[in-house]
Coordinates of C-alpha atoms in Angstrom, one line a residue:
M1 CA -32.4 186.3 62.8
T2 CA -33.2 184.9 59.4
T3 CA -32.5 186.4 56.0
P4 CA -35.9 187.4 54.7
F5 CA -35.2 186.6 51.1
L6 CA -33.7 184.0 48.9
N7 CA -36.2 181.3 49.4
T8 CA -37.7 179.9 46.2
P9 CA -39.4 182.1 45.1
P10 CA -37.8 184.9 47.1
T11 CA -40.2 186.5 49.5
S12 CA -40.1 189.1 52.1
Q13 CA -42.9 190.5 54.1
Q14 CA -40.8 192.4 56.6
F15 CA -38.9 195.7 56.9
Y16 CA -35.5 196.3 58.4
I17 CA -36.1 198.7 61.3
N18 CA -33.9 199.4 64.4
G19 CA -31.5 196.5 63.7
D20 CA -34.0 193.8 63.1
W21 CA -36.6 192.4 60.6
Q22 CA -40.1 193.6 61.6
S23 CA -43.5 193.0 60.2
P24 CA -45.5 195.9 58.7
A25 CA -48.2 197.7 60.7
Y26 CA -50.7 196.4 58.2
P27 CA -50.4 193.1 56.3
A28 CA -50.2 194.1 52.6
T29 CA -47.8 193.2 49.8
L30 CA -46.6 194.3 46.5
P31 CA -45.6 192.0 43.6
V32 CA -42.2 191.8 42.1
V33 CA -42.2 190.9 38.4
N34 CA -39.4 189.3 36.5
P35 CA -39.3 191.4 33.3
A36 CA -37.9 188.5 31.3
T37 CA -40.8 186.2 32.0
E38 CA -43.5 188.7 33.1
Q39 CA -44.1 186.3 36.0
V40 CA -44.4 187.4 39.7
I41 CA -41.4 186.1 41.5
A42 CA -41.8 187.6 44.9
E43 CA -44.1 189.5 47.2
V44 CA -42.6 192.3 49.4
A45 CA -44.2 194.1 52.3
R46 CA -46.1 197.2 51.4
G47 CA -45.4 200.0 53.9
S48 CA -47.5 202.7 55.4
G49 CA -47.1 206.0 57.3
E50 CA -47.0 204.0 60.5
D51 CA -44.0 202.0 59.3
V52 CA -42.3 205.2 58.3
D53 CA -42.9 206.6 61.8
R54 CA -41.3 203.5 63.4
A55 CA -38.3 203.7 61.1
V56 CA -37.8 207.5 61.6
A57 CA -38.1 207.1 65.4
A58 CA -35.4 204.4 65.3
A59 CA -33.2 206.6 63.2
R60 CA -33.8 209.7 65.4
A61 CA -32.9 207.7 68.5
A62 CA -29.7 206.3 67.0
F63 CA -28.5 209.7 65.7
P64 CA -26.8 211.1 68.8
D65 CA -24.6 208.1 69.3
W66 CA -23.8 207.5 65.7
S67 CA -23.0 211.2 64.9
A68 CA -20.6 211.1 67.9
T69 CA -19.0 207.8 66.8
P70 CA -15.3 208.4 66.1
V71 CA -14.3 208.6 62.4
E72 CA -12.1 205.6 62.7
A73 CA -15.1 203.4 63.8
R74 CA -17.3 204.7 61.0
V75 CA -14.4 204.1 58.5
A76 CA -14.1 200.5 59.8
I77 CA -17.8 199.7 59.3
L78 CA -17.8 201.2 55.8
G79 CA -14.8 199.0 55.0
K80 CA -16.8 195.9 56.2
I81 CA -19.8 196.9 54.1
H82 CA -17.5 197.3 51.1
G83 CA -15.9 194.0 51.7
L84 CA -19.3 192.2 52.1
I85 CA -20.6 193.6 48.8
L86 CA -17.6 192.2 47.0
E87 CA -17.9 188.9 48.9
R88 CA -21.6 188.6 48.0
K89 CA -21.3 190.0 44.5
E90 CA -22.8 187.0 42.8
E91 CA -25.8 186.9 45.0
L92 CA -26.4 190.6 44.4
A93 CA -25.9 190.3 40.7
Q94 CA -28.4 187.4 40.5
A95 CA -31.0 189.5 42.4
L96 CA -30.5 192.5 40.1
S97 CA -30.9 190.3 37.0
L98 CA -34.0 188.7 38.5
E99 CA -35.7 191.9 39.6
M100 CA -35.0 194.3 36.8
G101 CA -33.7 192.3 33.9
A102 CA -30.0 193.3 33.9
A103 CA -27.9 191.1 31.8
I104 CA -26.0 188.9 34.2
G105 CA -22.6 189.9 32.7
F106 CA -23.5 193.6 33.1
A107 CA -24.7 193.1 36.6
R108 CA -21.4 191.4 37.5
A109 CA -19.2 193.9 35.7
M110 CA -21.0 197.2 36.4
Q111 CA -24.0 197.2 38.6
V112 CA -22.4 195.5 41.6
P113 CA -18.8 196.7 41.4
L114 CA -19.8 200.4 40.8
A115 CA -22.1 200.1 43.8
A116 CA -19.2 198.9 45.9
E117 CA -17.1 201.8 44.7
H118 CA -19.5 204.3 46.2
V119 CA -18.9 202.7 49.6
R120 CA -15.2 202.7 49.2
V121 CA -15.2 206.3 48.1
A122 CA -17.3 207.3 51.1
R123 CA -14.9 205.5 53.4
D124 CA -11.9 207.2 51.9
V125 CA -13.4 210.7 51.9
L126 CA -14.4 210.3 55.5
S127 CA -10.9 209.1 56.5
T128 CA -9.2 212.3 55.3
Y129 CA -12.0 214.9 55.6
T130 CA -11.5 218.0 57.8
F131 CA -14.7 218.7 59.7
Q132 CA -13.4 222.0 61.2
K133 CA -11.4 224.8 59.8
I134 CA -10.4 228.2 61.4
E135 CA -11.0 231.2 59.2
H136 CA -10.2 234.7 60.6
G137 CA -10.8 233.6 64.2
T138 CA -14.1 231.8 63.3
A139 CA -14.5 228.0 63.4
I140 CA -16.2 226.7 60.3
Q141 CA -17.6 223.4 61.5
R142 CA -19.4 220.8 59.4
E143 CA -21.8 218.5 61.3
P144 CA -24.1 215.7 60.2
I145 CA -27.5 217.0 59.2
G146 CA -29.5 214.4 61.1
V147 CA -32.0 211.8 59.9
C148 CA -32.0 211.4 56.1
G149 CA -34.9 209.9 54.0
L150 CA -33.5 208.3 50.9
I151 CA -35.6 207.3 47.9
T152 CA -34.0 205.3 45.2
P153 CA -35.1 204.2 41.7
W154 CA -35.5 200.9 39.9
N155 CA -33.0 201.3 37.1
W156 CA -29.7 201.1 39.1
P157 CA -31.1 199.7 42.3
L158 CA -28.0 198.8 44.3
Y159 CA -25.8 201.5 42.8
Q160 CA -28.2 204.3 43.8
I161 CA -28.6 202.9 47.3
T162 CA -24.9 202.9 48.0
A163 CA -24.5 206.4 46.3
K164 CA -26.8 207.8 49.0
V165 CA -26.5 205.5 52.0
A166 CA -22.7 205.3 52.1
P167 CA -22.0 209.1 52.3
A168 CA -24.9 209.6 54.6
I169 CA -23.7 207.2 57.2
A170 CA -20.1 208.2 56.7
A171 CA -21.1 211.8 57.5
G172 CA -22.6 210.6 60.8
C173 CA -26.3 210.7 59.7
T174 CA -28.9 208.0 60.2
V175 CA -31.1 206.9 57.4
V176 CA -34.5 205.6 56.3
L177 CA -34.4 204.0 52.8
K178 CA -37.3 203.5 50.5
P179 CA -36.1 201.5 47.5
S180 CA -38.2 201.2 44.4
E181 CA -41.0 198.8 44.9
L182 CA -40.3 197.5 41.3
S183 CA -36.8 196.3 42.1
P184 CA -36.6 195.8 45.9
L185 CA -34.8 192.4 46.2
S186 CA -31.2 193.7 46.0
A187 CA -32.2 196.3 48.7
L188 CA -33.2 193.5 51.0
L189 CA -29.9 191.8 50.5
F190 CA -28.1 195.1 51.2
A191 CA -30.0 195.5 54.5
Q192 CA -28.9 192.1 55.6
L193 CA -25.4 192.9 54.5
V194 CA -25.4 196.2 56.5
H195 CA -26.6 194.3 59.5
D196 CA -23.9 191.7 59.2
A197 CA -21.3 194.4 58.9
G198 CA -22.2 195.5 62.4
L199 CA -23.8 198.8 61.8
P200 CA -25.5 199.8 65.1
A201 CA -29.3 199.4 65.3
G202 CA -31.3 202.4 64.0
V203 CA -28.5 203.8 61.8
F204 CA -29.9 202.2 58.7
N205 CA -33.6 201.4 58.2
L206 CA -35.5 200.1 55.2
V207 CA -39.2 200.4 54.5
N208 CA -40.6 199.1 51.2
G209 CA -43.7 200.6 49.6
S210 CA -45.0 202.9 47.0
G211 CA -44.0 206.5 46.4
A212 CA -47.6 207.7 47.1
E213 CA -47.6 206.0 50.5
V214 CA -44.0 205.6 51.9
G215 CA -42.3 208.2 49.8
A216 CA -44.9 210.9 50.6
A217 CA -44.8 210.0 54.3
M218 CA -41.0 210.4 54.4
A219 CA -41.0 213.7 52.5
A220 CA -43.5 215.2 54.8
H221 CA -42.1 213.7 58.0
P222 CA -41.2 216.4 60.6
D223 CA -38.3 214.3 62.0
I224 CA -36.6 213.8 58.7
D225 CA -34.0 216.5 58.1
L226 CA -33.0 215.8 54.5
I227 CA -34.8 214.0 51.7
S228 CA -32.8 212.7 48.7
I229 CA -34.5 211.3 45.7
T230 CA -33.4 209.8 42.4
G231 CA -36.3 209.4 40.1
S232 CA -38.6 211.1 37.6
N233 CA -39.3 214.8 37.4
R234 CA -42.9 214.2 38.5
A235 CA -41.7 212.3 41.6
G236 CA -39.1 214.8 42.4
A237 CA -41.6 217.7 42.2
L238 CA -44.1 215.9 44.5
V239 CA -41.4 215.1 47.0
A240 CA -40.2 218.8 47.1
Q241 CA -43.8 219.9 47.5
A242 CA -44.4 217.5 50.4
A243 CA -41.1 218.5 52.0
A244 CA -41.7 222.3 51.8
P245 CA -43.8 222.8 55.0
T246 CA -41.1 221.3 57.2
V247 CA -38.3 223.2 55.3
K248 CA -36.1 220.2 55.1
R249 CA -33.2 220.0 52.7
V250 CA -34.1 218.4 49.4
T251 CA -31.7 217.0 46.9
Q252 CA -32.9 215.6 43.6
E253 CA -31.3 213.6 40.7
L254 CA -34.0 213.6 38.1
G255 CA -34.4 213.2 34.4
G256 CA -32.1 213.8 31.5
K257 CA -31.9 214.1 27.8
S258 CA -28.1 214.2 27.4
P259 CA -26.4 215.3 24.3
N260 CA -23.4 213.7 22.7
V261 CA -21.7 216.4 20.5
L262 CA -19.4 214.9 17.8
L263 CA -17.2 217.8 16.7
P264 CA -16.1 218.0 13.0
D265 CA -12.6 216.8 13.8
A266 CA -13.8 213.7 15.8
D267 CA -12.7 210.2 14.6
F268 CA -16.2 209.1 13.7
A269 CA -15.2 205.4 13.4
K270 CA -14.1 205.5 17.0
A271 CA -16.7 208.0 18.4
V272 CA -20.0 206.7 17.0
P273 CA -20.0 203.0 18.2
P274 CA -19.2 203.8 21.9
G275 CA -21.7 206.6 21.6
V276 CA -24.4 204.2 20.7
M277 CA -23.4 201.8 23.4
S278 CA -23.3 204.5 26.0
A279 CA -26.9 205.5 25.0
F280 CA -28.0 201.9 25.2
R281 CA -26.1 200.9 28.4
N282 CA -28.5 199.4 30.9
V283 CA -31.0 199.1 28.1
G284 CA -31.0 202.9 27.9
Q285 CA -32.4 203.1 31.4
S286 CA -29.9 205.7 32.7
C287 CA -30.8 209.3 33.5
S288 CA -27.6 210.5 32.0
A289 CA -27.6 208.3 28.9
P290 CA -26.4 210.3 25.8
T291 CA -29.5 209.7 23.7
R292 CA -29.1 212.7 21.4
M293 CA -26.1 212.3 19.1
I294 CA -25.4 215.7 17.5
V295 CA -23.3 215.4 14.4
P296 CA -22.1 217.5 11.4
R297 CA -24.7 217.4 8.6
N298 CA -22.1 216.5 6.0
R299 CA -21.2 213.3 8.0
L300 CA -24.8 212.2 8.6
A301 CA -24.8 209.3 6.2
E302 CA -21.5 208.0 7.7
V303 CA -22.9 208.3 11.3
E304 CA -26.1 206.5 10.3
A305 CA -24.1 203.6 8.8
L306 CA -21.9 203.3 11.9
A307 CA -24.8 203.5 14.3
T308 CA -26.8 200.9 12.4
A309 CA -23.9 198.5 12.4
T310 CA -23.4 198.9 16.1
A311 CA -27.1 198.7 17.1
N312 CA -27.7 195.6 14.9
A313 CA -24.7 193.8 16.4
I314 CA -26.1 194.1 20.0
I315 CA -27.3 190.8 21.4
V316 CA -30.7 191.2 23.0
G317 CA -31.8 188.1 25.0
D318 CA -32.2 186.2 28.2
P319 CA -30.5 188.2 31.0
Q320 CA -29.2 185.0 32.5
S321 CA -27.2 184.2 29.3
E322 CA -23.5 185.2 29.4
A323 CA -23.8 186.3 25.7
T324 CA -26.6 188.8 26.3
V325 CA -25.7 192.5 26.1
L326 CA -29.2 193.9 26.6
G327 CA -31.9 192.2 28.6
P328 CA -35.5 193.4 28.8
I329 CA -36.9 196.7 29.8
A330 CA -37.2 196.6 33.6
N331 CA -41.0 196.8 33.9
E332 CA -44.2 196.8 31.9
A333 CA -45.0 200.4 32.3
Q334 CA -41.6 201.5 31.0
F335 CA -41.8 199.0 28.1
N336 CA -45.1 200.5 27.1
R337 CA -43.6 204.0 27.3
V338 CA -40.7 203.1 25.1
Q339 CA -42.9 201.4 22.5
A340 CA -45.2 204.5 22.4
M341 CA -42.3 206.9 22.0
I342 CA -40.9 204.8 19.1
E343 CA -44.3 205.2 17.4
V344 CA -44.2 208.9 18.2
G345 CA -40.8 209.2 16.4
M346 CA -42.1 207.5 13.3
N347 CA -45.2 209.6 13.3
E348 CA -43.2 212.8 13.7
G349 CA -41.3 212.0 10.5
A350 CA -37.9 211.0 11.9
K351 CA -36.0 208.6 9.7
L352 CA -36.0 205.1 11.3
V353 CA -32.5 203.9 10.7
C354 CA -32.8 200.6 12.5
G355 CA -35.0 198.9 15.1
G356 CA -38.5 200.0 15.5
P357 CA -41.6 199.0 17.4
G358 CA -42.3 195.6 18.8
R359 CA -40.2 192.9 20.4
P360 CA -37.1 191.6 18.7
E361 CA -37.6 188.5 16.5
G362 CA -38.0 185.3 18.5
F363 CA -39.5 187.0 21.6
E364 CA -43.2 186.6 22.4
Q365 CA -43.0 187.4 26.0
G366 CA -40.8 189.5 28.3
F367 CA -40.4 193.3 28.0
Y368 CA -37.7 193.1 25.2
T369 CA -37.2 196.0 23.0
R370 CA -35.4 196.4 19.6
P371 CA -32.4 198.8 19.8
T372 CA -33.7 201.7 17.8
V373 CA -31.9 204.6 16.0
F374 CA -33.7 207.6 14.5
S375 CA -31.9 210.1 12.2
Q376 CA -32.9 213.4 10.6
V377 CA -34.4 214.3 14.0
D378 CA -35.5 217.9 14.6
S379 CA -34.7 219.3 18.0
A380 CA -38.4 220.3 18.4
M381 CA -39.6 216.7 18.0
R382 CA -40.9 214.9 21.1
I383 CA -38.3 212.2 20.8
A384 CA -35.6 214.9 21.0
Q385 CA -37.2 216.6 24.0
E386 CA -38.7 213.9 26.2
E387 CA -36.8 211.3 28.2
I388 CA -37.6 207.9 26.6
F389 CA -35.6 205.8 29.0
G390 CA -35.0 202.9 26.7
P391 CA -32.6 201.9 23.9
V392 CA -33.7 204.7 21.5
L393 CA -31.1 207.1 20.0
C394 CA -31.8 210.3 18.1
I395 CA -29.3 211.6 15.6
I396 CA -29.5 215.4 15.1
A397 CA -27.5 217.2 12.4
Y398 CA -25.8 220.6 12.7
D399 CA -24.0 223.0 10.4
T400 CA -21.8 225.0 12.8
V401 CA -20.3 224.4 16.2
D402 CA -22.4 227.2 17.6
E403 CA -25.5 225.5 16.4
A404 CA -24.4 222.2 17.9
V405 CA -24.0 223.9 21.3
A406 CA -27.5 225.5 20.9
I407 CA -29.0 222.1 20.1
A408 CA -27.2 220.5 23.1
N409 CA -28.7 223.2 25.4
D410 CA -32.2 223.0 23.8
T411 CA -33.7 220.9 26.6
V412 CA -35.3 221.4 30.0
Y413 CA -32.8 219.0 31.3
G414 CA -29.1 219.4 32.2
L415 CA -27.8 216.2 33.9
G416 CA -25.0 214.9 31.6
A417 CA -23.3 215.5 28.3
H418 CA -20.6 214.2 26.1
V419 CA -18.2 215.9 23.7
Q420 CA -16.0 214.1 21.2
G421 CA -13.1 215.8 19.3
Q422 CA -9.4 215.4 18.7
N423 CA -8.7 219.1 19.3
L424 CA -8.9 219.0 23.1
E425 CA -8.9 222.8 23.4
L426 CA -12.0 223.0 21.3
A427 CA -13.7 220.1 23.1
R428 CA -13.1 221.8 26.4
A429 CA -14.5 225.1 25.1
V430 CA -17.6 223.4 23.9
A431 CA -18.0 221.5 27.2
S432 CA -17.8 224.8 29.1
R433 CA -20.8 226.1 27.1
I434 CA -23.1 223.1 27.7
R435 CA -25.5 223.6 30.6
A436 CA -25.1 220.3 32.4
G437 CA -23.8 219.1 35.7
Q438 CA -21.3 216.7 34.2
V439 CA -19.6 216.7 30.8
L440 CA -17.5 213.8 29.6
L441 CA -14.8 214.3 27.0
N442 CA -13.9 211.5 24.6
Y443 CA -15.4 208.7 26.7
P444 CA -13.2 208.8 29.8
A445 CA -13.2 206.2 32.5
W446 CA -15.9 206.5 35.1
N447 CA -14.7 208.6 38.0
P448 CA -16.6 208.0 41.3
M449 CA -15.0 211.1 42.8
A450 CA -16.5 213.4 40.1
P451 CA -19.6 215.2 41.4
F452 CA -22.8 214.2 39.6
G453 CA -26.1 216.1 39.5
G454 CA -28.2 218.3 37.4
Y455 CA -28.8 221.8 36.1
K456 CA -32.4 223.0 35.3
R457 CA -35.1 220.3 35.7
S458 CA -32.5 217.5 36.2
G459 CA -32.5 218.4 39.9
N460 CA -30.3 220.0 42.5
G461 CA -27.5 219.0 44.8
R462 CA -24.7 216.6 43.9
E463 CA -23.7 213.0 44.5
Y464 CA -20.4 211.1 44.5
G465 CA -17.1 212.0 46.1
V466 CA -16.5 214.9 48.4
H467 CA -19.4 216.9 47.0
G468 CA -21.8 214.1 47.6
F469 CA -20.5 213.6 51.1
E470 CA -21.0 217.3 51.9
E471 CA -24.7 217.2 51.0
Y472 CA -25.2 215.4 54.3
L473 CA -23.5 218.0 56.4
E474 CA -24.6 221.3 57.9
I475 CA -22.3 224.3 58.2
K476 CA -21.9 225.9 61.6
A477 CA -19.9 229.1 62.3
I478 CA -18.5 229.6 65.8
V479 CA -17.6 233.2 65.9
G480 CA -14.9 234.3 68.4
F481 CA -13.5 230.8 68.4
E482 CA -9.9 232.3 68.6

């Protein structure tokens, strides 16, 4: 068997189904564009409903044996997958930089290692998890739900794949993965990696294609028991609608407009710069990016100065350069969206502190965007309400802590939030009042065991750690067990 990608230019016109690379039912391809050059660098196979049917059939056939595979054997394979990700980290990082413009340093330090962590965590959770407990004479048993359809986005391609695939197969499920058609190269490398780790045929299957074709076919498929999607609100709603007739479980990690509340006692010199960098991490293309910085009105000028200095120091450039902090926006459609929303902010009367429309100086091609900060933003403005998904920060002023909490909650989203303050008791109290699935106090280290997911229109269900693992399990009560 040959690896389908990493020729020059990389190409793949096959899917990974039932333990082998197979040609699509119909010969059609989708282009992969390098956002730094705007050039097509690969063509990947474009799947159809027939390809989904083959992949689901393989997963369904593999489920009885895989779900009955001893925990120790599943732990061993997850360990091999984890080891191979680390072993092939440079190849994966290069693919990520190529397909979605991630700065190579960021791909090496964050995109790949954090993806590996999801596999390690799934392995460790599985190794100690209790699948059966006896309560009042009844056995409460947790069992793998079955065949899982997994739909992943373009902004954290490998990271989101492992966040779904690892706990699913750890739980004893089999999967069909549809990676984003905009950044599919790292997914192809992952499929080969899984194969090389010795995962049995049919446990993991990959079908590339569009959401309208492959994603819709998966959501509606009667032999898929769970559909998990990370993506836009529009895509999440369409998946839920398509899944409804078959009453399958649907988990969604969707959009966000996360607040970062700086309490009056915060150390602003220490709180503002990392707040800007958190909002702009991955070129602002993170659902939980804290893109609304909510600050005391009497500190507004200080915050503006600190934010400007931080944003202006960010190196935007060629993602292959070691010095680059932010590469380009990942695709043309998103680049156009970010540019349009910067214009909206200016037209709405927000104060443009730094950045603005257009490419940074010296760039005539590539989807590069100027790190942009708006101040004097009103919570009713579109730039304060709509997910921009780019390096655009809104600074919103408040007069009281109660008002700060109200502004933080003034959104249809509820994925993540940040609170900064030296009085930890007050920071905790504010965190408990924010309607979001995860609140971070004073920029803590990333915790892969902490459940992640949304309130309101940010979705339902949780990922990461034990809670993410349990999304792939059903609960059975055996009454009269004792």
